[in-house]
Amino acid sequence: VRSSIRYIIGISNLGCNYYVMNAEESSYDILHVEDKRNIMVLARSVLEREDGPNYSFHSASRPDEAYQKMRENDIDLVITDLKIPKGKEGLTVADRVQEEYGVPVVMYTMESGMESEFIERAPDQPRGFYSKEEDSAIGLREEVERFLE
């Protein structure tokens, strides 16, 4: 029987970091760029699993915060909403973090037809797409795991 130890440290408002750790597993740093706290909490709860990898979550609600978190941390993957906090700033965030850091980006949105634009902007970059409108919440986990495992 494999023992599993979970630690959750420092859960608070946007801008905080918290950690979910399972013994004997790899650890990944994920930056989540989202301006709605309820969506951020939901995404984190979907990604947490007793038998899954360890994730250290970093959050940002605006592009400038996202760039600062990228500079300060060794981020393995970025999850971003298309609209943060307005317009299509998620596309700009994805382009910039991939250009500067080369990390995979998973974008999600309720807006239909955005997947092809997102992927076509950088076809040689590791990009995933999750439609909140069409996919179950598990689809987000599958996209993240596709790049980290």
PDB file of N, CA, C and O in Angstrom, residues 18-48:
ATOM      1  N   TYR A  18      -0.560  28.093  -3.366  1.00  0.00           N
ATOM      2  CA  TYR A  18      -0.776  26.991  -2.454  1.00  0.00           C
ATOM      3  C   TYR A  18      -0.275  25.716  -3.100  1.00  0.00           C
ATOM      4  O   TYR A  18      -0.065  25.654  -4.289  1.00  0.00           O
ATOM      5  N   TYR A  19      -0.075  24.719  -2.288  1.00  0.00           N
ATOM      6  CA  TYR A  19       0.619  23.526  -2.723  1.00  0.00           C
ATOM      7  C   TYR A  19      -0.189  22.292  -2.381  1.00  0.00           C
ATOM      8  O   TYR A  19      -0.719  22.182  -1.295  1.00  0.00           O
ATOM      9  N   VAL A  20      -0.259  21.376  -3.303  1.00  0.00           N
ATOM     10  CA  VAL A  20      -0.886  20.090  -3.066  1.00  0.00           C
ATOM     11  C   VAL A  20       0.189  19.056  -3.354  1.00  0.00           C
ATOM     12  O   VAL A  20       0.709  18.993  -4.453  1.00  0.00           O
ATOM     13  N   MET A  21       0.550  18.283  -2.335  1.00  0.00           N
ATOM     14  CA  MET A  21       1.685  17.378  -2.488  1.00  0.00           C
ATOM     15  C   MET A  21       1.283  15.952  -2.144  1.00  0.00           C
ATOM     16  O   MET A  21       0.660  15.713  -1.128  1.00  0.00           O
ATOM     17  N   ASN A  22       1.646  15.039  -3.008  1.00  0.00           N
ATOM     18  CA  ASN A  22       1.463  13.618  -2.766  1.00  0.00           C
ATOM     19  C   ASN A  22       2.842  12.993  -2.689  1.00  0.00           C
ATOM     20  O   ASN A  22       3.684  13.238  -3.548  1.00  0.00           O
ATOM     21  N   ALA A  23       3.078  12.181  -1.674  1.00  0.00           N
ATOM     22  CA  ALA A  23       4.377  11.536  -1.509  1.00  0.00           C
ATOM     23  C   ALA A  23       4.701  10.695  -2.732  1.00  0.00           C
ATOM     24  O   ALA A  23       3.819  10.132  -3.364  1.00  0.00           O
ATOM     25  N   GLU A  24       5.966  10.614  -3.064  1.00  0.00           N
ATOM     26  CA  GLU A  24       6.485   9.762  -4.121  1.00  0.00           C
ATOM     27  C   GLU A  24       6.067  10.185  -5.524  1.00  0.00           C
ATOM     28  O   GLU A  24       6.090   9.385  -6.440  1.00  0.00           O
ATOM     29  N   GLU A  25       5.676  11.403  -5.739  1.00  0.00           N
ATOM     30  CA  GLU A  25       5.252  11.853  -7.053  1.00  0.00           C
ATOM     31  C   GLU A  25       6.105  13.030  -7.524  1.00  0.00           C
ATOM     32  O   GLU A  25       6.742  13.701  -6.738  1.00  0.00           O
ATOM     33  N   SER A  26       6.081  13.289  -8.828  1.00  0.00           N
ATOM     34  CA  SER A  26       6.755  14.452  -9.389  1.00  0.00           C
ATOM     35  C   SER A  26       6.005  15.715  -8.987  1.00  0.00           C
ATOM     36  O   SER A  26       4.818  15.668  -8.691  1.00  0.00           O
ATOM     37  N   SER A  27       6.702  16.839  -9.009  1.00  0.00           N
ATOM     38  CA  SER A  27       6.084  18.104  -8.650  1.00  0.00           C
ATOM     39  C   SER A  27       6.170  19.066  -9.828  1.00  0.00           C
ATOM     40  O   SER A  27       7.201  19.134 -10.504  1.00  0.00           O
ATOM     41  N   TYR A  28       5.096  19.776 -10.076  1.00  0.00           N
ATOM     42  CA  TYR A  28       5.034  20.725 -11.186  1.00  0.00           C
ATOM     43  C   TYR A  28       4.499  22.064 -10.680  1.00  0.00           C
ATOM     44  O   TYR A  28       3.563  22.102  -9.885  1.00  0.00           O
ATOM     45  N   ASP A  29       5.058  23.149 -11.203  1.00  0.00           N
ATOM     46  CA  ASP A  29       4.576  24.494 -10.903  1.00  0.00           C
ATOM     47  C   ASP A  29       3.664  24.940 -12.032  1.00  0.00           C
ATOM     48  O   ASP A  29       4.072  24.957 -13.199  1.00  0.00           O
ATOM     49  N   ILE A  30       2.443  25.311 -11.671  1.00  0.00           N
ATOM     50  CA  ILE A  30       1.452  25.762 -12.644  1.00  0.00           C
ATOM     51  C   ILE A  30       1.069  27.198 -12.324  1.00  0.00           C
ATOM     52  O   ILE A  30       0.747  27.523 -11.185  1.00  0.00           O
ATOM     53  N   LEU A  31       1.110  28.048 -13.340  1.00  0.00           N
ATOM     54  CA  LEU A  31       0.620  29.422 -13.214  1.00  0.00           C
ATOM     55  C   LEU A  31      -0.774  29.463 -13.816  1.00  0.00           C
ATOM     56  O   LEU A  31      -0.966  29.104 -14.982  1.00  0.00           O
ATOM     57  N   HIS A  32      -1.751  29.894 -13.019  1.00  0.00           N
ATOM     58  CA  HIS A  32      -3.129  30.010 -13.489  1.00  0.00           C
ATOM     59  C   HIS A  32      -3.463  31.492 -13.595  1.00  0.00           C
ATOM     60  O   HIS A  32      -3.440  32.205 -12.591  1.00  0.00           O
ATOM     61  N   VAL A  33      -3.769  31.954 -14.805  1.00  0.00           N
ATOM     62  CA  VAL A  33      -4.091  33.354 -15.058  1.00  0.00           C
ATOM     63  C   VAL A  33      -5.604  33.445 -15.258  1.00  0.00           C
ATOM     64  O   VAL A  33      -6.140  32.971 -16.251  1.00  0.00           O
ATOM     65  N   GLU A  34      -6.264  34.025 -14.274  1.00  0.00           N
ATOM     66  CA  GLU A  34      -7.731  34.085 -14.257  1.00  0.00           C
ATOM     67  C   GLU A  34      -8.149  35.230 -13.351  1.00  0.00           C
ATOM     68  O   GLU A  34      -7.616  35.378 -12.260  1.00  0.00           O
ATOM     69  N   ASP A  35      -9.119  36.031 -13.802  1.00  0.00           N
ATOM     70  CA  ASP A  35      -9.564  37.160 -12.984  1.00  0.00           C
ATOM     71  C   ASP A  35     -10.807  36.854 -12.152  1.00  0.00           C
ATOM     72  O   ASP A  35     -11.239  37.681 -11.367  1.00  0.00           O
ATOM     73  N   LYS A  36     -11.344  35.650 -12.280  1.00  0.00           N
ATOM     74  CA  LYS A  36     -12.501  35.266 -11.469  1.00  0.00           C
ATOM     75  C   LYS A  36     -12.077  34.189 -10.478  1.00  0.00           C
ATOM     76  O   LYS A  36     -11.708  33.089 -10.857  1.00  0.00           O
ATOM     77  N   ARG A  37     -12.149  34.519  -9.202  1.00  0.00           N
ATOM     78  CA  ARG A  37     -11.669  33.608  -8.159  1.00  0.00           C
ATOM     79  C   ARG A  37     -12.404  32.275  -8.167  1.00  0.00           C
ATOM     80  O   ARG A  37     -11.811  31.228  -7.981  1.00  0.00           O
ATOM     81  N   ASN A  38     -13.731  32.276  -8.411  1.00  0.00           N
ATOM     82  CA  ASN A  38     -14.484  31.021  -8.392  1.00  0.00           C
ATOM     83  C   ASN A  38     -14.019  30.053  -9.481  1.00  0.00           C
ATOM     84  O   ASN A  38     -13.965  28.846  -9.266  1.00  0.00           O
ATOM     85  N   ILE A  39     -13.643  30.571 -10.637  1.00  0.00           N
ATOM     86  CA  ILE A  39     -13.130  29.719 -11.721  1.00  0.00           C
ATOM     87  C   ILE A  39     -11.765  29.160 -11.326  1.00  0.00           C
ATOM     88  O   ILE A  39     -11.460  27.992 -11.564  1.00  0.00           O
ATOM     89  N   MET A  40     -10.948  29.994 -10.700  1.00  0.00           N
ATOM     90  CA  MET A  40      -9.625  29.543 -10.267  1.00  0.00           C
ATOM     91  C   MET A  40      -9.735  28.409  -9.247  1.00  0.00           C
ATOM     92  O   MET A  40      -9.035  27.399  -9.343  1.00  0.00           O
ATOM     93  N   VAL A  41     -10.631  28.560  -8.296  1.00  0.00           N
ATOM     94  CA  VAL A  41     -10.823  27.530  -7.268  1.00  0.00           C
ATOM     95  C   VAL A  41     -11.351  26.241  -7.902  1.00  0.00           C
ATOM     96  O   VAL A  41     -10.892  25.144  -7.584  1.00  0.00           O
ATOM     97  N   LEU A  42     -12.294  26.356  -8.827  1.00  0.00           N
ATOM     98  CA  LEU A  42     -12.842  25.183  -9.504  1.00  0.00           C
ATOM     99  C   LEU A  42     -11.752  24.442 -10.280  1.00  0.00           C
ATOM    100  O   LEU A  42     -11.639  23.218 -10.195  1.00  0.00           O
ATOM    101  N   ALA A  43     -10.948  25.173 -11.029  1.00  0.00           N
ATOM    102  CA  ALA A  43      -9.882  24.534 -11.818  1.00  0.00           C
ATOM    103  C   ALA A  43      -8.903  23.799 -10.912  1.00  0.00           C
ATOM    104  O   ALA A  43      -8.494  22.669 -11.202  1.00  0.00           O
ATOM    105  N   ARG A  44      -8.538  24.408  -9.831  1.00  0.00           N
ATOM    106  CA  ARG A  44      -7.608  23.764  -8.893  1.00  0.00           C
ATOM    107  C   ARG A  44      -8.209  22.498  -8.299  1.00  0.00           C
ATOM    108  O   ARG A  44      -7.531  21.487  -8.146  1.00  0.00           O
ATOM    109  N   SER A  45      -9.492  22.557  -7.973  1.00  0.00           N
ATOM    110  CA  SER A  45     -10.120  21.371  -7.391  1.00  0.00           C
ATOM    111  C   SER A  45     -10.191  20.231  -8.400  1.00  0.00           C
ATOM    112  O   SER A  45     -10.082  19.064  -8.036  1.00  0.00           O
ATOM    113  N   VAL A  46     -10.350  20.546  -9.672  1.00  0.00           N
ATOM    114  CA  VAL A  46     -10.374  19.525 -10.717  1.00  0.00           C
ATOM    115  C   VAL A  46      -8.992  18.893 -10.886  1.00  0.00           C
ATOM    116  O   VAL A  46      -8.870  17.689 -11.113  1.00  0.00           O
ATOM    117  N   LEU A  47      -7.947  19.694 -10.755  1.00  0.00           N
ATOM    118  CA  LEU A  47      -6.590  19.186 -10.968  1.00  0.00           C
ATOM    119  C   LEU A  47      -6.053  18.385  -9.787  1.00  0.00           C
ATOM    120  O   LEU A  47      -5.176  17.541  -9.957  1.00  0.00           O
ATOM    121  N   GLU A  48      -6.551  18.638  -8.601  1.00  0.00           N
ATOM    122  CA  GLU A  48      -6.076  17.919  -7.418  1.00  0.00           C
ATOM    123  C   GLU A  48      -6.609  16.502  -7.415  1.00  0.00           C
ATOM    124  O   GLU A  48      -7.800  16.283  -7.586  1.00  0.00           O
TER     125      GLU A  48
END
